[in-house]
Amino acid sequence: MQIKSAIFNVSARDLASAPNWHRPEFAFIGRSNVGKSSIINMLSNKDGLAKVSATPGKTQLLNFFVMNESWCIVDLPGYGYAKVAKSEKINFNESVGDYLEQRENLRQVFVLIDSRLEPQRIDIDFVTWLGGCRVPFTLVFTKADKQSPAKTQAAIQAFLKSIPGLHPETTPVIISSSKDRTGRVAILKSIEQELQS
Ligand code: GTP
Ligand code: MG
């Protein structure tokens, strides 16, 4: 799929203020700093489309981008982790939970995981939670340029093994690097397949 246009539309603070349209949406989520905005810029061929920052937590709103005048990318706020009343809970903002659980336009979620890290509790918990939602998801292992392909593969296998109930054979996985544009074709192909189904 060629990207002919990529235009920022709106930042919404919650599901109620999300655009009222029928365009299919593809959401990108992951820990702060995992490279969400960088991937969106890579996909769109526009460096400044989504704001990239060295400071985690820059994206706090649901940001909607219209692609090829027909479908949308949604840049979701990165999730964090907080201790709540002694028990640890996933601390993504409420609007993200609402969006992922209730948005009818949502067709697929790309969960970004830093390929350099051991399986992180927060990613494990989030993917486990997402597995209970109706929406299909793809795991995208980011920043692959920073290490050897063998290390990236080992990280993927370790992550897949760490999620109870996840079937490694049937879980779609994409390796990415926004630096050398790895994974761009695979992500767009996945979106295209979903759009045609
Ligand atoms: P928040 O919106 O703050 O949660 O972060 P984000 O997930 O949108 O991450 P962002 O795209 O802003 O990238 C965070 C940092 O990682 C920036 O310094 C990027 O330049 C860097 N980065 C992102 N992707 C890659 C990649 O594939 N390779 C390398 N080497 N650096 C990357
Ligand atoms: Mg961002």
Coordinates of C-alpha atoms and ligand atoms in Angstrom, one line a residue:
M1 CA 0.0 0.0 0.0
Q2 CA 1.3 3.4 -0.9
I3 CA 0.7 6.3 1.5
K4 CA -0.4 9.3 -0.6
S5 CA -1.5 11.5 2.2
A6 CA -1.2 11.6 6.0
I7 CA -3.0 14.4 7.8
F8 CA -3.3 15.2 11.5
N9 CA -7.0 15.6 12.3
V10 CA -7.6 16.0 16.0
S11 CA -6.4 15.3 19.5
A12 CA -9.1 13.9 21.7
R13 CA -9.0 13.8 25.4
D14 CA -11.5 11.0 25.7
L15 CA -13.7 8.6 23.8
A16 CA -16.6 11.0 23.8
S17 CA -14.6 13.6 22.0
A18 CA -13.2 11.2 19.4
P19 CA -14.2 12.0 15.8
N20 CA -17.7 11.0 14.7
W21 CA -16.9 9.2 11.5
H22 CA -16.9 5.8 10.0
R23 CA -13.3 5.5 9.0
P24 CA -11.5 2.3 10.1
E25 CA -8.9 3.0 12.8
F26 CA -5.6 1.4 13.6
A27 CA -4.2 2.2 17.0
F28 CA -0.6 2.3 18.2
I29 CA 0.2 1.8 21.8
G30 CA 3.1 0.9 24.1
R31 CA 5.2 2.1 27.0
S32 CA 6.3 5.7 26.9
N33 CA 9.4 6.2 24.7
V34 CA 9.0 2.8 22.9
G35 CA 8.9 4.6 19.6
K36 CA 5.2 5.0 18.7
S37 CA 5.4 8.5 17.3
S38 CA 8.6 7.5 15.3
I39 CA 6.7 4.6 13.7
I40 CA 3.8 6.8 12.8
N41 CA 6.2 9.2 11.1
M42 CA 7.9 6.3 9.3
L43 CA 4.6 4.9 8.0
S44 CA 3.5 8.3 6.8
N45 CA 6.8 9.4 5.4
K46 CA 6.5 12.6 7.3
D47 CA 9.1 13.4 9.9
G48 CA 7.2 15.9 12.0
L49 CA 3.7 14.4 11.8
A50 CA 3.7 12.8 15.3
K51 CA 5.9 14.5 17.8
V52 CA 9.0 12.6 18.8
S53 CA 10.6 13.3 22.1
A54 CA 13.4 12.1 24.3
T55 CA 11.1 12.8 27.3
P56 CA 8.7 9.9 28.0
G57 CA 5.0 10.6 28.2
K58 CA 4.9 13.3 25.6
T59 CA 1.7 11.9 23.9
Q60 CA -1.1 12.4 26.4
L61 CA -4.1 12.6 24.1
L62 CA -5.6 10.3 21.5
N63 CA -4.2 11.7 18.3
F64 CA -6.1 10.9 15.1
F65 CA -4.3 11.0 11.7
V66 CA -6.2 10.4 8.4
M67 CA -4.3 8.3 5.9
N68 CA -5.1 8.3 2.2
E69 CA -8.3 10.1 3.0
S70 CA -9.9 6.9 4.0
W71 CA -8.5 5.2 7.2
C72 CA -6.8 6.4 10.4
I73 CA -3.9 5.9 12.6
V74 CA -4.5 6.7 16.3
D75 CA -1.4 7.5 18.4
L76 CA -2.4 6.5 22.0
P77 CA -0.8 7.8 25.1
G78 CA 2.0 5.6 26.4
Y79 CA 1.2 3.5 29.4
G80 CA 2.9 3.6 32.7
Y81 CA 2.9 1.7 35.9
A82 CA 1.7 2.8 39.3
K83 CA 1.3 1.2 42.7
V84 CA -2.3 1.5 43.7
A85 CA -3.5 0.4 47.2
K86 CA -0.6 -2.0 47.6
S87 CA -1.5 -4.0 44.4
E88 CA 0.1 -3.0 41.2
K89 CA -2.2 -2.0 38.4
I90 CA -1.8 -1.2 34.8
N91 CA -1.9 2.6 34.7
F92 CA -2.9 3.6 31.2
N93 CA -5.3 6.5 31.2
E94 CA -9.0 5.8 31.3
S95 CA -9.6 7.2 27.9
V96 CA -7.3 4.6 26.4
G97 CA -9.1 1.8 28.1
D98 CA -12.5 3.2 26.9
Y99 CA -11.1 3.6 23.4
L100 CA -9.7 0.1 23.2
E101 CA -12.8 -1.5 24.7
Q102 CA -15.5 0.5 23.1
R103 CA -14.5 2.2 19.9
E104 CA -16.4 0.6 17.0
N105 CA -14.1 2.0 14.3
L106 CA -11.1 0.2 15.8
R107 CA -9.9 -2.6 13.6
Q108 CA -6.5 -3.5 14.9
V109 CA -4.1 -2.6 17.6
F110 CA -0.3 -2.5 17.2
V111 CA 1.4 -3.0 20.5
L112 CA 4.9 -1.7 20.5
I113 CA 7.5 -3.6 22.6
D114 CA 11.1 -2.5 23.0
S115 CA 13.1 -5.3 21.5
R116 CA 16.1 -4.6 23.7
L117 CA 14.4 -5.4 27.0
E118 CA 13.6 -8.6 28.9
P119 CA 9.9 -9.1 29.1
Q120 CA 8.5 -6.2 31.1
R121 CA 5.7 -6.7 33.6
I122 CA 3.8 -3.7 32.3
D123 CA 3.8 -5.1 28.7
I124 CA 2.9 -8.6 29.8
D125 CA -0.1 -7.2 31.8
F126 CA -1.2 -4.9 29.0
V127 CA -1.1 -7.6 26.3
T128 CA -2.8 -10.1 28.7
W129 CA -5.6 -7.5 29.3
L130 CA -5.8 -6.7 25.5
G131 CA -6.2 -10.5 24.9
G132 CA -9.5 -10.2 26.7
C133 CA -10.8 -7.5 24.4
R134 CA -12.4 -8.3 21.1
V135 CA -9.9 -6.4 18.9
P136 CA -7.1 -8.2 17.1
F137 CA -3.6 -7.1 17.8
T138 CA -0.1 -7.4 16.4
L139 CA 3.1 -7.1 18.4
V140 CA 5.7 -4.8 17.0
F141 CA 9.2 -5.1 18.4
T142 CA 10.9 -1.7 18.0
K143 CA 14.4 -0.2 17.8
A144 CA 15.8 -3.4 16.2
D145 CA 18.6 -1.4 14.7
K146 CA 20.1 -1.1 18.2
Q147 CA 21.1 -4.7 18.5
S148 CA 21.8 -7.9 16.5
P149 CA 19.0 -9.8 14.8
A150 CA 19.7 -12.8 17.1
K151 CA 19.1 -10.7 20.2
T152 CA 15.9 -9.4 18.8
Q153 CA 14.7 -12.9 18.0
A154 CA 15.6 -14.0 21.5
A155 CA 13.6 -11.1 23.0
I156 CA 10.6 -12.0 20.8
Q157 CA 10.6 -15.6 21.9
A158 CA 11.1 -14.6 25.6
F159 CA 8.2 -12.2 25.4
L160 CA 5.8 -14.7 23.7
K161 CA 6.6 -17.3 26.3
S162 CA 5.9 -14.8 29.1
I163 CA 2.2 -14.2 28.3
P164 CA -0.1 -16.9 29.7
G165 CA -2.7 -18.0 27.2
L166 CA -0.9 -16.5 24.2
H167 CA -0.4 -18.7 21.2
P168 CA 3.0 -17.9 19.8
E169 CA 2.2 -19.6 16.5
T170 CA -0.8 -17.4 15.8
T171 CA 0.3 -14.1 17.3
P172 CA 1.4 -11.8 14.5
V173 CA 4.8 -10.3 15.2
I174 CA 6.6 -7.5 13.3
I175 CA 10.2 -6.3 13.8
S176 CA 10.7 -2.6 13.3
S177 CA 13.2 0.1 13.2
S178 CA 12.2 3.7 12.5
K179 CA 15.8 4.5 11.9
D180 CA 16.3 2.2 9.0
R181 CA 12.6 1.8 8.1
T182 CA 12.4 -1.9 8.9
G183 CA 8.9 -3.2 9.3
R184 CA 7.2 -0.4 7.4
V185 CA 6.0 -2.7 4.5
A186 CA 4.9 -5.4 7.0
I187 CA 2.8 -3.0 9.0
L188 CA 1.2 -1.4 6.0
K189 CA 0.5 -4.9 4.5
S190 CA -1.2 -5.9 7.8
I191 CA -3.4 -2.8 7.6
E192 CA -4.2 -3.3 4.0
Q193 CA -5.3 -6.9 4.6
E194 CA -7.6 -5.7 7.4
L195 CA -9.0 -3.0 5.2
Q196 CA -9.8 -5.5 2.5
S197 CA -11.4 -8.0 4.8
Ligands
GTP1 P1 5.9 9.0 24.1 O1 5.0 9.6 23.1 O2 6.7 10.0 24.8 O3 5.3 8.0 24.9 O4 7.1 8.2 23.2 P2 6.9 7.4 21.8 O5 6.6 6.0 22.1 O6 6.1 8.1 20.9 O7 8.5 7.4 21.4 P3 9.2 8.4 20.3 O8 8.8 8.0 18.9 O9 9.0 9.8 20.7 O10 10.7 7.9 20.5 C1 11.4 8.0 21.7 C2 12.9 8.0 21.5 O11 13.3 6.8 20.9 C3 13.3 9.1 20.5 O12 14.5 9.6 21.0 C4 13.5 8.4 19.2 O13 14.4 9.0 18.3 C5 14.0 7.0 19.6 N1 13.6 6.0 18.7 C6 12.3 5.7 18.3 N2 12.3 4.6 17.4 C7 13.6 4.3 17.2 C8 14.2 3.3 16.4 O14 13.6 2.5 15.7 N3 15.6 3.2 16.5 C9 16.3 4.1 17.2 N4 17.6 3.9 17.2 N5 15.7 5.0 18.0 C10 14.4 5.1 18.0
MG2 MG 4.7 9.7 21.2

